[in-house]
mmCIF file of N, CA, C and O in Angstrom:
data_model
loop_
_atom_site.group_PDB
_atom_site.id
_atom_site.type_symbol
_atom_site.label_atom_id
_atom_site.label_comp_id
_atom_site.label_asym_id
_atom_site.label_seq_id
_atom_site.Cartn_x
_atom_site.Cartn_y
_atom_site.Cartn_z
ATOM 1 N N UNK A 1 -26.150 33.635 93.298
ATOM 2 C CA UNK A 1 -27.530 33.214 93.471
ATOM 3 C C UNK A 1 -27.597 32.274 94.673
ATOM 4 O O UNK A 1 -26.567 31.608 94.784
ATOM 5 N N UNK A 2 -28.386 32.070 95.465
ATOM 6 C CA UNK A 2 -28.840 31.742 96.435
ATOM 7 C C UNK A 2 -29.912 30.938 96.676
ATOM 8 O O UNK A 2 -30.968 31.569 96.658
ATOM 9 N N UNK A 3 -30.028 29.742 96.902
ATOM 10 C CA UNK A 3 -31.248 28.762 96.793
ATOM 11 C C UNK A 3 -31.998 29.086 97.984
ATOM 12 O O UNK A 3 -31.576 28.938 99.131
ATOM 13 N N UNK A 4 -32.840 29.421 97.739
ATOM 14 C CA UNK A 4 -34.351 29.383 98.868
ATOM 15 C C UNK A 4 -35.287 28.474 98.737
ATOM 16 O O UNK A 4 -35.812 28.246 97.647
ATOM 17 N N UNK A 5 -35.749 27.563 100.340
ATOM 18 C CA UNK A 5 -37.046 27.358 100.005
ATOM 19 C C UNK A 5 -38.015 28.036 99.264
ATOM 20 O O UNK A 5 -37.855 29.255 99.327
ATOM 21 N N UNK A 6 -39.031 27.654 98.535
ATOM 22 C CA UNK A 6 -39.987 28.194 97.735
ATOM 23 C C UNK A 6 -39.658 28.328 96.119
ATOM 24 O O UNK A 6 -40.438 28.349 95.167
ATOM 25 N N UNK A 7 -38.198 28.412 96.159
ATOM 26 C CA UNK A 7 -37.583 28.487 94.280
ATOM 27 C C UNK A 7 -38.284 27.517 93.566
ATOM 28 O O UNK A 7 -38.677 26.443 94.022
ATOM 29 N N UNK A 8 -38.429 27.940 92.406
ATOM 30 C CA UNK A 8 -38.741 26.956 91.472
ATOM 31 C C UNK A 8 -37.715 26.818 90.368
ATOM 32 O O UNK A 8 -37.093 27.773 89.905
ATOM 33 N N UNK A 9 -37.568 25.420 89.936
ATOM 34 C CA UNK A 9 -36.081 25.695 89.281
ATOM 35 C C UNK A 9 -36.713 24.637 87.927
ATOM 36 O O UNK A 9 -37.558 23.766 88.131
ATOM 37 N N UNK A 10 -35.991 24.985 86.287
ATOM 38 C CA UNK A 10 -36.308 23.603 85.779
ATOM 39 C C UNK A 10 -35.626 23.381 85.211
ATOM 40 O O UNK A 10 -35.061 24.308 84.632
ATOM 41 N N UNK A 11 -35.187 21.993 84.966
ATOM 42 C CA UNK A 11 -34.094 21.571 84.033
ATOM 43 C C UNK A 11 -34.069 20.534 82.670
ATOM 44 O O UNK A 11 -35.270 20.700 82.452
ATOM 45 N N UNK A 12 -33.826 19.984 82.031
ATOM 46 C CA UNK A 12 -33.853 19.230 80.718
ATOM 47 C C UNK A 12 -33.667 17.990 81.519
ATOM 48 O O UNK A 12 -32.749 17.859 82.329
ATOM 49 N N UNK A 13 -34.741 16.909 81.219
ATOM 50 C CA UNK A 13 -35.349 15.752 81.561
ATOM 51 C C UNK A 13 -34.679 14.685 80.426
ATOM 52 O O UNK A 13 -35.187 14.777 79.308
ATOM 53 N N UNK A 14 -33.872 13.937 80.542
ATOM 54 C CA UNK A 14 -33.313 13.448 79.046
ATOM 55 C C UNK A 14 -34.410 12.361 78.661
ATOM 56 O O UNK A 14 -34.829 12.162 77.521
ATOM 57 N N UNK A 15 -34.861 11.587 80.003
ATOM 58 C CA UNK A 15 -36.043 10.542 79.576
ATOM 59 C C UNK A 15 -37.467 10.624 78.827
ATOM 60 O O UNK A 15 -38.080 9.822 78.122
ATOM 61 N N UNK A 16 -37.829 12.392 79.436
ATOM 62 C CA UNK A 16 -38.594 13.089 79.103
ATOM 63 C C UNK A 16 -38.667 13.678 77.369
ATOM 64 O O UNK A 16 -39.657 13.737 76.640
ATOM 65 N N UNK A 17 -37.439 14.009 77.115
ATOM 66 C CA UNK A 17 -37.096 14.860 75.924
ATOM 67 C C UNK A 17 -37.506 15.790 75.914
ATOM 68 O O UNK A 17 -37.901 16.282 74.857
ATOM 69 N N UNK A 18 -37.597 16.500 77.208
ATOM 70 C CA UNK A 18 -38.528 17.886 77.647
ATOM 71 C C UNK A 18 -37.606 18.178 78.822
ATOM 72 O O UNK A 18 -36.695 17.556 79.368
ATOM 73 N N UNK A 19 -38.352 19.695 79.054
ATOM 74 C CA UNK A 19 -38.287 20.491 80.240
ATOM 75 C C UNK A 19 -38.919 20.023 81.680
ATOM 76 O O UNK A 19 -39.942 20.709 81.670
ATOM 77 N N UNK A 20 -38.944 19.561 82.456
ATOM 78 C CA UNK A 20 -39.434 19.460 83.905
ATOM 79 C C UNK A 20 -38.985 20.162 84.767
ATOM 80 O O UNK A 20 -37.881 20.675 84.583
ATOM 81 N N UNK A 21 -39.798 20.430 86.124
ATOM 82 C CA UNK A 21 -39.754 21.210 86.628
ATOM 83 C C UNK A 21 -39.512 20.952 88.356
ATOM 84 O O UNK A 21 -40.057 19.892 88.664
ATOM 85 N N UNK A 22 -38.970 21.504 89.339
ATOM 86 C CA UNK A 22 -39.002 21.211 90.932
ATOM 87 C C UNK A 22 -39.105 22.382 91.578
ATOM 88 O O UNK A 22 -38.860 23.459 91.033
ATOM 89 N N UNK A 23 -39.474 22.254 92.783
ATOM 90 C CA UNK A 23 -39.642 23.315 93.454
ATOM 91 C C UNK A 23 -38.644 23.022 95.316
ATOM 92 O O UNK A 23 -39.068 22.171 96.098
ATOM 93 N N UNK A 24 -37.607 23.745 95.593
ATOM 94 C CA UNK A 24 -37.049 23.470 96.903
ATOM 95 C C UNK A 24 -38.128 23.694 97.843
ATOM 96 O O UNK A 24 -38.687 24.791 97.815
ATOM 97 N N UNK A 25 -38.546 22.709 98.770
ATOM 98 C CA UNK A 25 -39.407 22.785 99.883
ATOM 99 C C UNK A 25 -38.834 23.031 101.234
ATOM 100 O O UNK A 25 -39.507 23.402 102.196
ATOM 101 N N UNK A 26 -37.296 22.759 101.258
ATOM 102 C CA UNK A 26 -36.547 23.084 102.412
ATOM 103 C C UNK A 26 -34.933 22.798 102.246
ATOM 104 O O UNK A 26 -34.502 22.189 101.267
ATOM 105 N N UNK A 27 -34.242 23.203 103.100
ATOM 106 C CA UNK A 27 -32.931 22.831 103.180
ATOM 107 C C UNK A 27 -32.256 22.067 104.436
ATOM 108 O O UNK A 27 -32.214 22.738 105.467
ATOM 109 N N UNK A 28 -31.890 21.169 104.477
ATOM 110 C CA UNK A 28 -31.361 20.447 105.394
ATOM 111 C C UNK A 28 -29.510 20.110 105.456
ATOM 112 O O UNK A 28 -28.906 19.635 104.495
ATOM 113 N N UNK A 29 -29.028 20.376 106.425
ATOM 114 C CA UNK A 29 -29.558 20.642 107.846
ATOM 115 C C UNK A 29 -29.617 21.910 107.942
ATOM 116 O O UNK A 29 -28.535 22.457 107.729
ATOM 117 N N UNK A 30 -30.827 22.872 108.282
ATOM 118 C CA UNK A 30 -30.919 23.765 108.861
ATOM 119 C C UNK A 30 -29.854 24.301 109.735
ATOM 120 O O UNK A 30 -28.951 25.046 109.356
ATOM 121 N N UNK A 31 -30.052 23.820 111.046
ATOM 122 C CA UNK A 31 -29.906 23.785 112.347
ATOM 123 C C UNK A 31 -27.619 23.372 112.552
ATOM 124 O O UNK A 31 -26.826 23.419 113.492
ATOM 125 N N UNK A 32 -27.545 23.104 111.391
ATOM 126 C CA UNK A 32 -26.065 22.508 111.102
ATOM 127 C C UNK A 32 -25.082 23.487 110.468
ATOM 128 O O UNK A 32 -24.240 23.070 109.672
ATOM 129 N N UNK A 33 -25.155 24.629 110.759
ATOM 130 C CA UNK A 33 -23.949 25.281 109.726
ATOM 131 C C UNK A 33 -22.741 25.034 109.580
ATOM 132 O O UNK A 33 -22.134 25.744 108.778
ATOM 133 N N UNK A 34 -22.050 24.033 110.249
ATOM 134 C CA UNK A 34 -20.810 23.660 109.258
ATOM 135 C C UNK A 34 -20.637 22.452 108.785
ATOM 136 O O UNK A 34 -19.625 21.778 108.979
ATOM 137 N N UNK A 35 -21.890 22.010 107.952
ATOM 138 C CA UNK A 35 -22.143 21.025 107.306
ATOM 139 C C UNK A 35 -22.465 21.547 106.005
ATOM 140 O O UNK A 35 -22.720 22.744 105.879
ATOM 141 N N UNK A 36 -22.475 20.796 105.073
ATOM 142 C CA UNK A 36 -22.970 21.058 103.399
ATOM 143 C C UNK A 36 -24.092 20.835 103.745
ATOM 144 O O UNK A 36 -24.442 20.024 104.601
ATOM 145 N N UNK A 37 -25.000 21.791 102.880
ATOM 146 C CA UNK A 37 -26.492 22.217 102.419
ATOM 147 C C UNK A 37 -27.147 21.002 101.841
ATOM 148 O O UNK A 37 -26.596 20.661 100.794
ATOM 149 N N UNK A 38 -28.234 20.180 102.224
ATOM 150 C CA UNK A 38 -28.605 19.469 101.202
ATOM 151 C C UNK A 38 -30.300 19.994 100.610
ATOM 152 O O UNK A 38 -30.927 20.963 101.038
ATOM 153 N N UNK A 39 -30.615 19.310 99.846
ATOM 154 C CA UNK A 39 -32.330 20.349 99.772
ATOM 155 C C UNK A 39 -33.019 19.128 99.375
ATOM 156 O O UNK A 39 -32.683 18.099 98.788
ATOM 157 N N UNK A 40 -34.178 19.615 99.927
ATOM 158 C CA UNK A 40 -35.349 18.433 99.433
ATOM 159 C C UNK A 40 -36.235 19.407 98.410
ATOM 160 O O UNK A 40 -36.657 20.548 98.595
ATOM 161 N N UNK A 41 -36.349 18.565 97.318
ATOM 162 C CA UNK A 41 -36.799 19.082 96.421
ATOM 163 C C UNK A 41 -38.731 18.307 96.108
ATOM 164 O O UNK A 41 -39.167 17.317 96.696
ATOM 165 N N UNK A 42 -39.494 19.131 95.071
ATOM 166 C CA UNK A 42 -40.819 18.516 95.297
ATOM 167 C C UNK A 42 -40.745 18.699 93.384
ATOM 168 O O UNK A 42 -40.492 19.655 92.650
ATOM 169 N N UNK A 43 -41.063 17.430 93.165
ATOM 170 C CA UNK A 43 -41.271 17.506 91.574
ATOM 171 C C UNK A 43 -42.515 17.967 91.273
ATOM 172 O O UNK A 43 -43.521 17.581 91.868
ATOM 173 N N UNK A 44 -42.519 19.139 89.979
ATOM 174 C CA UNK A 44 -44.024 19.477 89.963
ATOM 175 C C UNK A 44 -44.384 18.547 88.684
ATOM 176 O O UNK A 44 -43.488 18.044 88.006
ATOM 177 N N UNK A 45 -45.823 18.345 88.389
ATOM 178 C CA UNK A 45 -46.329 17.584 87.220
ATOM 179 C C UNK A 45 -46.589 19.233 85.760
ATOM 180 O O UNK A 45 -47.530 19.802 85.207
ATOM 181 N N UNK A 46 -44.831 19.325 85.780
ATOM 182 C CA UNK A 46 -45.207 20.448 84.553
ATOM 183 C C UNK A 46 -43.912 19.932 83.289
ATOM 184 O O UNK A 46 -42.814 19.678 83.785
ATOM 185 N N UNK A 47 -43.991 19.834 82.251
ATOM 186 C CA UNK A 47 -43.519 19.580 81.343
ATOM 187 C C UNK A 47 -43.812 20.698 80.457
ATOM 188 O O UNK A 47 -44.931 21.188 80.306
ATOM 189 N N UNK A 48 -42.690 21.091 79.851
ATOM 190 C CA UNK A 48 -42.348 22.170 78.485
ATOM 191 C C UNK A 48 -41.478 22.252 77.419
ATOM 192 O O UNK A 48 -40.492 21.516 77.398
ATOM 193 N N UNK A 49 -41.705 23.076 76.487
ATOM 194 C CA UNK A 49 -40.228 22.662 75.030
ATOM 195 C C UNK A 49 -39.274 23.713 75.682
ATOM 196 O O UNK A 49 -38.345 23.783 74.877
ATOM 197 N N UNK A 50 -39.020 24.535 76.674
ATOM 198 C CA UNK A 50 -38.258 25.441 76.900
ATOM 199 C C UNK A 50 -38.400 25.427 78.554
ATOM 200 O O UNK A 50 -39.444 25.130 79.135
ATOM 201 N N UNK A 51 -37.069 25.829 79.250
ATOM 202 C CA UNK A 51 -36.532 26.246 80.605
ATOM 203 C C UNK A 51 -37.902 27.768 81.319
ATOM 204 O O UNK A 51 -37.813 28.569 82.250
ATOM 205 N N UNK A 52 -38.709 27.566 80.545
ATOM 206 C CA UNK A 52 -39.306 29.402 81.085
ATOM 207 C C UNK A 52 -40.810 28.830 81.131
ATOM 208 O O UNK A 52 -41.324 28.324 80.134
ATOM 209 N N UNK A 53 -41.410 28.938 82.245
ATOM 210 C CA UNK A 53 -43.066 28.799 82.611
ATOM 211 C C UNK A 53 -43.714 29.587 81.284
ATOM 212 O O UNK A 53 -44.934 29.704 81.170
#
């Protein structure tokens, strides 16, 4: 699997006691390929009892 801008990904929030959710808005450094990948991520305002929209 392969992270792309635009993914939406969600994971278990322990503070939450829920599901939350992010979305990758980009990857940095671009422009750097023999550097490690880092990603900026955008938190969405979605909370759930389960990993699935």
């Amino acid at each position: 699997m392969t992270i792309q801008p635009g993914d939406v990904y969600s994971f278990w929030d322990e503070q939450l006691g829920a599901y939350a959710a992010c979305q990758i808005t980009h990857m940095l450094p671009e422009d750097k390929p023999n550097q490690p990948d880092s990603y900026a991520v955008l938190t969405l305002h979605w909370t759930g009892s389960n990993g699935s929209g």
